[in-house]
Amino acid sequence: MGSPAGGSPFSSVLKRPMEPKPENYSTIHLRLTVESDRLSLFSSLLGQGFTLKVRTGCSVRELLCRQLGVRADYVDHRIQTIFLDGKTVDDVDTAVIRQESTLALSAAMPGLAGATLRRGGAYAAMRRQISHQNTAGHNSVADGVVMLKLFNLVALELGPGFLKQGVWIRGKHMENFFKKVPDYFWPGCRAAEIDGTPLTVEEIGRLEWRHRQVFLKLEVKESG
Amino acid sequence: MDKLLRINMGMDGGPKASEEPLGDYAGLAGRGMTSAIIAKEVPPLCHPLGKNNKLVIAPGLLSGSHAAQSGRVSVGCKSPLTGGIKEANSGGQGAQVLARLGYAAIVLEGKPGDDTLYKIVINKDGVDITPDNSLKMMGNYDLIDTIREAYGDKVACISIGPAGEMKMAAASVAFTDVEQRPTRHAGRGGVGAVMGSKGVKVIVLDDTGMSARSPKDPEKFKAANKAFVQGLKKHPITGEGLPSFGTNILTNVINEAGALPTHNFQTGRFDGAGNISGETQSEIMKARGGMVAHGCHKGCVIRCSGIYNDKDGNFVTKRPEYETVWAHGGNCGIDDMDAIAELDRLDDDYGLDTIEMGAAIGVAMEGGVAKFGDAEAAINLLKEVGKGSPLGRIIGNGAAVTGKVFGVERVPVVKGQALPAYDPRSVQGMGVTYATTTMGADHTAGYAVTANVLNVGGSVDPLNPEGQVELSRNLQIATAAIDATGMCLFIAFAILDQPETFEALVDMIGAFTGQDLTADDVTELGKTILTFERDFNSRAGFTQKDDRLPDFFKTEPLPPHNVTFDVKDEDLDRVYNW
């Protein structure tokens, strides 16, 4: 158990292009320059989910470690609660990512429910009805899209890496984020561009996002 | 902590206090003490609000010492909500101060002949019981302000709000926290109504001049406590997750699992979960100058509580816990964190169980009293409870009563007590505990403590699908024992995962008591407590038919996984076979 032994939870810099071509949506590219102490505010957004272009038909471990560059020890020790399409994953080597799967990642959780949902935990039998069934052996490797949700400590630790590379966010979640984000976010948001055109942070909050897919990319500056 | 304080509220000439040695109760504490006294001294068929019921307030085994996390206090009685035995426990300062005053329990007995309200002050010089009708129908916050003016800011208080005075079955007993706010509650089962029936508004505990309780082996105790604290701090749940996000860290995860009861248990996912998650809550608290990591009692190193301020930076309430956020949030379709914080504040002020209130309002919404998602309506319903209007008294008596009055079929209760924040169709092992615990539906009755580490009842294969009954049994046994120590249940994760932290806990208890504790001892203690409780309930008229979930859990598939509760009745009946 425990947090990653210092440094980045990624074994390598993310190189995979994060821009799938969402079909049937109006798209918009939003680039924000934010101070580092505002990064945690994006945790709620990352918990709503973002989409990535990946190779599907692989195991959860292969996706996280080989494609997304997350350190193996981080996957083994830090990510203790995993849901694939809402089902609790016990074995990251046999649970297979499908086209348009939703993968949710969390640190270990408190409570009996938390212990019950923990992967391979002592109380896994107590939620067998929602346990993910092994799907190894039925793989069909292909280009595809997955939705990734990051919760709690995992969002704080993995989130910045994804946000710096850029992620696709549903417009209604982006709109909700700007509506609900605490006021102190805005002074720490130093610059903004939409589709390459600069605009003021005040203008961001007034835009209509709901019916779009937003490619959000952050540039992070030290606070102060 | 070698004496009992009995206060007979029904004596001719007024209430009378007496001290006595522990006698047969020697060695018991917390839930062990409360359940032993209730089982032995309270007639199981008595009326819960009558003179023959008793209210027992007992600190844990290590309370009042320097042991970390030892500040839980148990409150026991025959429950007006369930009709069975009840132990509700709480954090706050009460356990530590009561233990340092030397009392293993306060037992409130009898019943005043009129509606006079009393204030009890306990300090090193003794016990003073005075009538004080000026406190009538005072909310807990105003009450504590009044007490502070009279007795200073160092005393700890045990109190009831208007709900307790009105003897509502969802009334709680409040314990003041480190800042002397009435934010910690023994919430479940209507223990506040029993305190109200005794005519006691507040117990003021002043431990001025008293010392911390001393261990038998101070050096060993100190070393074990240090190792225990280190273990808690290095574990990702107790050292990082809970201090960062509180218990509400669970909202996103339980929602993703499809186990977050939403709209009165109609679905397992709530669209607005992200707006009320622990992650969102913490950012709101930070932005408003609140406190994210905060202990509810001195000696807490986990610090899962916090301070929730309004937009202007003024204190509203402590960090609403996961159960509260669920009950008033997803269960009622409300995704406004400020509204949930206001509801939490009102619950604390009126002295109400947040779980029971959220469940009752959810049932009322299903019954057409208000619409799901209408936060203003929920707040107004709770204010009706505080006023004691006819509608308020219905809701204040819990989900079961509310369901009957409004003709609702989907009423999520077991033994009359509302289910907490985990749908048993998704997490069926919890459903086994909800159904069979002596307490009525209770998420803490079979906590994820060290059942397998202790080998309580034999080790169970975690991936064996038939193991749910055995796991629930073992967890209920182990939890009953932990509840007797006064340790916060959140230590469970560190002692579950880190053998050296578990060893430190065992060493700490051994060094404090002078007796080596074995796994067999823990098992026996847990079984003894459960046996007391089962026996009481049996004599109160409970049968196997009471160890069941409501029918809709077996017949209504829960989206998104469309699962039903399918543990067989005969398996539920095996839980207490040991």
XYZ file of C-alpha atoms in Angstrom, chain B:
578
model
C -13.110 4.283 35.360
C -14.068 1.950 38.139
C -17.572 3.026 39.043
C -21.066 3.431 37.693
C -23.067 6.598 38.115
C -26.754 5.865 38.434
C -29.189 8.744 38.277
C -32.762 7.880 39.101
C -34.915 10.580 37.571
C -38.124 9.224 39.091
C -37.409 9.383 42.810
C -39.848 10.991 45.177
C -38.416 14.388 46.013
C -36.557 14.672 42.728
C -33.758 12.966 40.845
C -31.050 11.289 42.860
C -27.542 10.215 41.922
C -25.593 7.356 43.395
C -22.274 5.746 42.672
C -21.575 2.057 42.861
C -18.703 -0.280 42.026
C -18.783 -2.074 38.710
C -19.549 -5.468 40.183
C -20.630 -7.860 37.445
C -19.848 -5.226 34.845
C -16.137 -5.005 35.664
C -13.978 -5.143 32.554
C -16.747 -4.012 30.238
C -16.794 -0.754 28.325
C -18.453 0.910 25.346
C -20.986 -1.305 23.628
C -20.033 -4.189 25.916
C -21.143 -2.133 28.890
C -24.292 -0.647 27.399
C -25.594 -3.938 26.039
C -24.798 -5.852 29.221
C -26.702 -3.372 31.388
C -29.677 -3.124 29.061
C -29.909 -6.874 28.601
C -29.703 -7.518 32.326
C -31.672 -4.633 33.809
C -34.288 -3.509 31.288
C -37.479 -5.547 30.916
C -37.534 -6.364 27.175
C -41.282 -5.744 26.927
C -41.208 -2.344 28.602
C -42.205 0.784 26.748
C -39.057 2.467 25.415
C -40.205 5.826 26.746
C -41.367 4.464 30.084
C -39.808 4.430 33.532
C -38.411 0.927 33.156
C -36.172 1.719 30.215
C -32.659 2.941 30.940
C -30.234 5.103 29.020
C -26.620 4.007 29.422
C -23.731 6.216 28.324
C -20.402 4.381 28.390
C -16.936 5.443 27.203
C -14.673 2.878 25.583
C -12.065 0.716 27.240
C -9.196 3.068 26.365
C -11.135 6.338 26.501
C -9.599 8.977 28.738
C -6.098 7.660 28.122
C -3.544 8.969 25.648
C -4.377 6.185 23.193
C -4.986 7.563 19.717
C -8.496 7.216 18.308
C -9.956 6.138 21.649
C -12.718 8.748 21.852
C -15.842 6.813 20.923
C -18.704 6.721 23.384
C -21.608 4.269 23.326
C -25.211 5.107 24.156
C -27.542 2.187 24.835
C -31.215 1.635 25.624
C -34.283 -0.138 24.383
C -34.889 1.669 21.113
C -38.126 3.559 20.497
C -37.434 3.184 16.769
C -36.848 -0.564 16.584
C -38.302 -1.869 19.832
C -35.095 -3.830 20.297
C -31.796 -3.230 22.004
C -29.803 -0.269 20.777
C -26.240 0.875 20.863
C -25.452 4.097 19.007
C -21.991 5.539 19.256
C -20.392 8.885 18.686
C -17.155 10.795 18.588
C -16.654 14.127 20.279
C -15.174 14.924 23.653
C -17.680 13.074 25.834
C -15.899 9.731 26.050
C -12.556 11.198 27.040
C -13.944 13.537 29.691
C -16.376 11.031 31.170
C -13.616 8.438 31.441
C -11.251 10.868 33.115
C -13.973 11.616 35.655
C -13.747 7.954 36.540
C -17.090 6.701 35.288
C -17.411 3.520 33.261
C -21.019 4.481 32.598
C -23.797 6.887 33.425
C -27.133 5.114 33.804
C -30.263 7.262 33.587
C -33.179 5.427 35.194
C -36.789 6.053 36.129
C -38.899 8.896 34.858
C -39.907 12.238 36.369
C -43.513 12.589 37.403
C -43.947 15.827 35.477
C -42.441 17.586 32.465
C -39.689 19.382 34.342
C -36.467 19.531 32.364
C -33.167 18.896 34.143
C -29.538 19.845 33.759
C -26.901 17.531 35.226
C -23.402 18.792 36.014
C -20.673 16.290 36.812
C -17.215 17.287 38.013
C -14.535 16.010 40.364
C -16.605 17.072 43.353
C -19.705 15.138 42.423
C -23.008 15.390 40.641
C -25.450 18.287 40.671
C -28.929 17.854 39.208
C -31.044 20.960 38.817
C -34.345 21.703 37.116
C -33.958 24.259 34.334
C -37.066 24.804 32.275
C -35.442 27.805 30.592
C -33.718 25.297 28.339
C -36.966 23.886 26.972
C -37.135 23.429 23.195
C -33.739 24.998 22.805
C -31.721 23.864 19.800
C -28.409 22.209 20.540
C -26.381 25.190 19.304
C -28.170 27.743 21.490
C -28.103 25.308 24.362
C -24.352 24.890 24.196
C -23.885 28.676 23.952
C -25.889 28.973 27.167
C -23.851 26.275 28.865
C -20.602 27.912 27.742
C -21.615 31.177 29.361
C -22.260 29.404 32.626
C -19.478 26.806 32.732
C -16.789 28.000 30.324
C -15.398 26.610 27.120
C -13.588 23.596 28.540
C -16.552 21.449 29.522
C -17.961 18.691 27.326
C -21.704 18.356 26.873
C -24.121 15.541 26.176
C -27.460 16.950 25.099
C -30.697 16.642 23.215
C -32.454 19.118 20.969
C -36.181 19.698 20.512
C -36.569 16.326 18.754
C -35.434 14.507 21.881
C -37.744 16.565 24.072
C -40.615 15.691 21.730
C -39.536 12.044 22.026
C -39.251 11.500 18.311
C -37.989 8.082 17.330
C -35.252 9.593 15.167
C -33.886 11.819 17.935
C -30.163 11.720 18.609
C -27.919 12.418 21.573
C -25.392 15.166 20.795
C -21.785 15.299 21.997
C -19.716 18.441 21.727
C -16.545 18.375 19.662
C -13.125 19.911 20.203
C -14.518 23.420 19.543
C -17.427 22.725 21.909
C -19.922 22.556 19.070
C -22.731 19.965 19.195
C -21.707 18.313 15.950
C -21.142 14.689 16.961
C -24.139 12.470 17.508
C -25.130 9.054 18.710
C -27.650 9.158 15.968
C -29.376 5.908 15.451
C -32.420 4.336 17.016
C -33.953 7.252 18.868
C -31.609 7.324 21.844
C -32.356 11.060 22.146
C -36.038 10.318 22.727
C -35.129 8.087 25.663
C -32.967 10.856 27.135
C -35.917 13.188 26.619
C -38.252 10.758 28.374
C -35.930 10.927 31.394
C -36.344 14.713 31.439
C -32.625 15.313 30.917
C -31.728 18.142 28.537
C -27.992 18.252 29.039
C -25.199 16.577 30.970
C -22.253 18.899 31.526
C -18.945 17.110 32.076
C -16.112 19.057 33.671
C -12.861 17.142 34.146
C -10.929 20.055 35.627
C -8.464 18.637 38.123
C -8.630 15.150 36.707
C -5.756 13.376 34.965
C -5.593 11.137 31.958
C -6.103 7.475 32.774
C -2.844 5.658 33.376
C -1.838 2.397 31.715
C -0.601 -0.547 33.745
C 2.638 -0.571 31.760
C 3.324 3.045 30.737
C 6.475 2.412 28.715
C 5.021 -0.421 26.693
C 1.825 1.570 26.210
C 3.693 4.615 24.986
C 5.737 2.586 22.501
C 2.687 0.722 21.223
C 0.681 3.938 20.851
C 3.517 5.493 18.879
C 3.694 2.504 16.533
C -0.098 2.556 16.215
C -0.114 6.229 15.242
C 2.673 5.683 12.739
C 0.660 2.875 11.194
C -2.425 5.065 10.881
C -0.477 7.907 9.325
C 1.294 5.816 6.733
C -1.808 3.994 5.506
C -3.339 5.568 2.376
C -6.884 5.537 3.778
C -6.262 6.793 7.295
C -3.204 8.867 6.417
C -4.317 10.383 3.107
C -7.816 9.572 1.841
C -9.856 10.356 4.949
C -7.925 13.514 5.923
C -8.175 14.806 2.340
C -11.780 14.013 1.506
C -13.493 12.790 4.683
C -15.841 9.842 4.552
C -17.543 11.500 1.610
C -14.651 10.170 -0.466
C -17.099 7.303 -0.993
C -19.758 9.127 -3.012
C -18.097 8.877 -6.424
C -16.990 5.301 -5.870
C -20.274 3.941 -4.548
C -22.049 5.750 -7.360
C -19.761 4.184 -9.933
C -20.490 0.781 -8.399
C -24.189 1.393 -8.965
C -24.766 1.048 -5.241
C -25.703 4.637 -4.313
C -29.384 4.504 -3.342
C -31.030 7.267 -5.334
C -34.574 8.657 -5.226
C -35.561 6.485 -2.288
C -33.733 3.367 -3.506
C -35.191 3.478 -7.016
C -31.815 3.402 -8.776
C -28.175 2.883 -7.884
C -26.719 5.885 -9.674
C -27.224 9.604 -9.118
C -26.497 12.002 -11.969
C -25.597 14.762 -9.549
C -23.099 12.718 -7.555
C -20.132 14.694 -8.856
C -21.567 17.903 -7.403
C -21.683 16.470 -3.883
C -18.643 14.185 -3.931
C -15.875 14.369 -1.367
C -13.596 15.839 -4.008
C -16.010 18.697 -4.715
C -16.825 19.140 -1.040
C -13.150 19.541 -0.105
C -12.572 22.175 -2.766
C -15.592 24.141 -1.536
C -14.346 23.923 2.037
C -10.845 25.039 1.108
C -12.104 27.929 -1.001
C -14.241 29.254 1.857
C -11.545 29.106 4.485
C -12.934 25.986 6.125
C -10.808 23.179 7.383
C -10.435 19.984 5.387
C -8.661 17.795 7.938
C -9.966 18.049 11.471
C -10.411 15.683 14.406
C -13.723 15.302 16.191
C -11.983 14.634 19.514
C -8.600 15.177 21.073
C -6.296 12.307 20.239
C -7.663 11.764 16.743
C -4.866 11.469 14.189
C -7.042 10.449 11.221
C -8.946 13.766 11.168
C -11.714 12.796 8.756
C -13.952 15.603 9.943
C -13.698 19.195 8.799
C -15.278 22.611 8.888
C -17.861 23.623 6.291
C -18.346 27.377 5.894
C -20.861 29.366 3.918
C -19.941 31.593 0.971
C -19.040 34.406 3.350
C -16.681 32.220 5.350
C -18.974 31.725 8.343
C -19.237 28.347 10.062
C -22.255 26.285 9.016
C -21.504 22.795 10.202
C -18.816 20.160 10.433
C -17.988 18.388 7.171
C -21.179 16.489 6.354
C -20.281 12.816 6.324
C -20.876 10.422 3.480
C -24.007 8.988 5.074
C -25.457 12.465 5.503
C -24.516 13.577 2.016
C -26.164 10.469 0.636
C -29.289 10.644 2.831
C -30.063 14.276 2.130
C -28.368 14.233 -1.279
C -28.727 11.386 -3.741
C -31.488 9.686 -1.813
C -33.606 12.830 -2.157
C -32.234 13.789 -5.569
C -30.481 16.876 -4.183
C -27.074 17.820 -5.619
C -26.582 21.144 -3.856
C -23.783 20.895 -1.306
C -24.842 24.052 0.518
C -28.387 22.738 0.925
C -27.035 19.465 2.305
C -24.817 21.370 4.734
C -27.848 23.355 5.920
C -29.820 20.155 6.420
C -26.916 18.701 8.394
C -26.817 21.807 10.567
C -30.565 21.581 11.198
C -30.280 17.876 12.064
C -27.568 18.653 14.596
C -29.486 21.576 16.039
C -32.786 19.737 16.412
C -30.919 16.587 17.496
C -31.817 14.154 14.730
C -30.258 11.160 13.005
C -29.234 12.353 9.541
C -29.680 8.900 8.017
C -33.203 8.465 9.356
C -34.155 12.001 8.331
C -32.834 11.652 4.801
C -34.563 8.317 4.424
C -37.844 9.644 5.844
C -37.787 12.701 3.572
C -37.015 10.409 0.623
C -40.038 8.276 1.487
C -42.151 11.417 1.884
C -40.999 12.579 -1.546
C -42.023 9.263 -3.015
C -45.353 9.692 -1.259
C -45.899 12.987 -3.078
C -45.197 15.354 -0.190
C -42.418 17.024 -2.200
C -40.549 16.452 -5.434
C -37.235 14.659 -5.635
C -34.490 17.227 -6.071
C -36.368 20.036 -4.328
C -33.821 21.169 -1.756
C -35.981 23.983 -0.421
C -38.826 21.568 0.214
C -36.483 19.197 2.059
C -35.250 22.036 4.267
C -38.823 23.084 4.988
C -39.809 19.529 5.872
C -36.941 19.356 8.332
C -38.010 22.657 9.841
C -41.461 21.144 10.346
C -39.741 18.442 12.407
C -38.017 21.084 14.489
C -41.304 22.873 15.101
C -43.078 19.668 15.993
C -45.966 20.226 13.624
C -48.101 17.170 12.847
C -46.235 16.675 9.552
C -42.941 17.193 11.335
C -43.763 14.634 13.991
C -44.541 12.084 11.289
C -41.188 12.573 9.585
C -39.367 12.884 12.899
C -40.498 9.422 13.798
C -38.601 7.937 10.892
C -38.977 6.348 7.504
C -41.223 3.485 8.605
C -43.843 5.769 10.152
C -43.605 8.173 7.222
C -44.118 5.328 4.774
C -47.220 4.129 6.581
C -48.751 7.577 6.801
C -48.221 8.358 3.126
C -48.987 4.905 1.782
C -45.556 4.217 0.333
C -44.616 0.623 -0.458
C -40.901 1.174 -0.977
C -39.838 1.822 2.611
C -36.155 1.000 3.189
C -36.091 -0.149 6.814
C -35.140 -3.243 8.803
C -36.603 -3.601 12.287
C -38.015 -0.120 11.751
C -34.625 1.529 11.187
C -33.665 3.095 7.860
C -31.011 1.545 5.676
C -27.802 3.505 5.238
C -26.060 4.547 2.061
C -25.237 1.278 0.333
C -27.856 -0.550 -1.675
C -27.880 -4.175 -0.527
C -28.787 -5.392 -4.002
C -25.349 -4.328 -5.236
C -23.355 -5.099 -2.113
C -25.248 -8.127 -0.898
C -22.946 -8.982 1.959
C -23.925 -5.697 3.550
C -27.532 -6.691 3.051
C -26.893 -9.759 5.160
C -25.676 -7.515 7.966
C -28.505 -5.024 7.522
C -31.004 -7.862 7.822
C -29.525 -9.751 10.727
C -27.867 -7.237 12.999
C -29.491 -6.756 16.356
C -29.600 -3.010 15.755
C -31.849 -2.673 12.723
C -30.266 -1.733 9.405
C -26.818 -0.503 10.364
C -23.744 -0.141 8.169
C -21.388 -0.139 11.121
C -22.664 -3.342 12.691
C -20.468 -5.529 10.533
C -17.572 -3.304 9.772
C -14.593 -4.328 7.685
C -12.527 -4.957 10.731
C -10.061 -7.674 11.244
C -12.324 -10.669 10.965
C -9.983 -12.537 8.697
C -6.856 -11.270 10.416
C -8.188 -12.481 13.725
C -9.471 -15.603 12.093
C -12.760 -14.912 13.821
C -14.998 -17.822 13.059
C -12.418 -19.265 10.704
C -10.921 -17.674 7.626
C -13.250 -17.246 4.670
C -12.194 -17.492 1.043
C -12.833 -13.963 -0.217
C -13.747 -15.085 -3.701
C -16.074 -17.846 -2.628
C -19.546 -16.649 -3.622
C -21.108 -18.616 -0.809
C -19.095 -16.758 1.820
C -21.366 -13.777 2.428
C -23.162 -15.158 5.443
C -19.935 -16.275 7.080
C -18.258 -12.958 6.371
C -21.169 -11.011 7.817
C -21.179 -13.172 10.935
C -17.451 -12.757 11.485
C -17.587 -9.029 10.873
C -20.458 -8.550 13.304
C -18.532 -10.429 15.989
C -15.328 -8.473 15.425
C -17.172 -5.150 15.228
C -18.980 -5.729 18.504
C -15.607 -6.251 20.166
C -14.045 -3.138 18.598
C -17.101 -1.103 19.657
C -16.309 -2.077 23.225
C -12.807 -0.622 23.064
C -13.970 2.889 22.199
C -11.683 2.901 19.201
C -12.849 4.675 16.076
C -13.857 2.088 13.494
C -11.743 3.834 10.897
C -8.663 2.229 12.383
C -9.913 -0.903 10.639
C -8.082 -0.322 7.384
C -4.672 0.161 8.879
C -4.966 -2.881 11.121
C -6.452 -4.872 8.267
C -3.584 -4.180 5.898
C -0.630 -3.738 8.200
C 0.049 -6.587 10.627
C 2.463 -4.437 12.622
C -0.301 -1.858 13.216
C -2.685 -4.546 14.373
C 0.029 -5.848 16.682
C 0.558 -2.334 18.027
C -3.158 -2.065 18.850
C -3.139 -5.392 20.669
C 0.001 -4.368 22.550
C -1.563 -1.042 23.460
C -4.674 -2.646 24.904
C -2.558 -5.208 26.730
C -0.236 -2.566 28.170
C -3.187 -0.475 29.286
C -5.183 -3.217 30.956
C -2.296 -5.374 32.118
C -3.860 -8.356 30.408
C -2.622 -9.946 27.229
C -5.308 -9.937 24.599
C -5.641 -12.847 22.217
C -7.719 -13.316 19.113
C -9.826 -15.805 21.076
C -10.519 -13.142 23.693
C -11.708 -10.736 21.023
C -13.920 -13.382 19.480
C -15.429 -14.289 22.825
C -16.077 -10.661 23.724
C -17.806 -10.047 20.400
C -19.915 -13.169 20.717
C -20.839 -12.320 24.287
C -22.058 -8.869 23.309
C -24.076 -10.204 20.392
C -25.528 -12.929 22.586
C -26.717 -10.326 25.110
C -28.310 -8.371 22.313
C -29.919 -11.306 20.540
C -31.292 -12.580 23.810
C -32.816 -9.194 24.624
C -34.409 -8.911 21.203
C -35.753 -12.430 21.422
C -37.375 -11.668 24.762
C -38.740 -8.439 23.238
C -40.561 -10.530 20.664
C -38.205 -10.526 17.691
C -38.060 -13.661 15.558
C -36.285 -14.754 12.397
C -38.958 -12.951 10.403
C -37.502 -9.694 11.651
C -34.124 -10.594 10.119
C -35.286 -9.806 6.619
C -34.905 -6.994 4.125
C -38.065 -5.353 2.795
C -39.598 -7.308 -0.024
C -38.846 -4.784 -2.750
C -35.145 -5.542 -2.517
C -35.956 -9.085 -3.689
C -38.397 -8.109 -6.413
C -37.255 -4.765 -7.873
C -34.076 -4.969 -9.991
C -31.732 -2.090 -9.238
C -30.369 -0.181 -12.215
C -27.741 -0.002 -13.625
C -26.825 -3.608 -12.888
C -30.413 -4.778 -12.530
C -29.659 -6.998 -9.586
C -31.946 -8.105 -6.779
C -31.091 -9.291 -3.296
C -30.908 -13.035 -3.617
C -29.494 -14.315 -0.329
C -31.885 -17.005 0.833
C -33.815 -16.661 4.083
C -32.403 -19.924 5.387
C -28.906 -18.538 4.842
C -29.777 -15.384 6.765
C -30.904 -17.612 9.609
C -27.443 -19.186 9.762
C -25.687 -15.936 10.669
C -26.011 -16.495 14.396
C -25.049 -20.162 14.333
C -21.747 -20.358 16.105
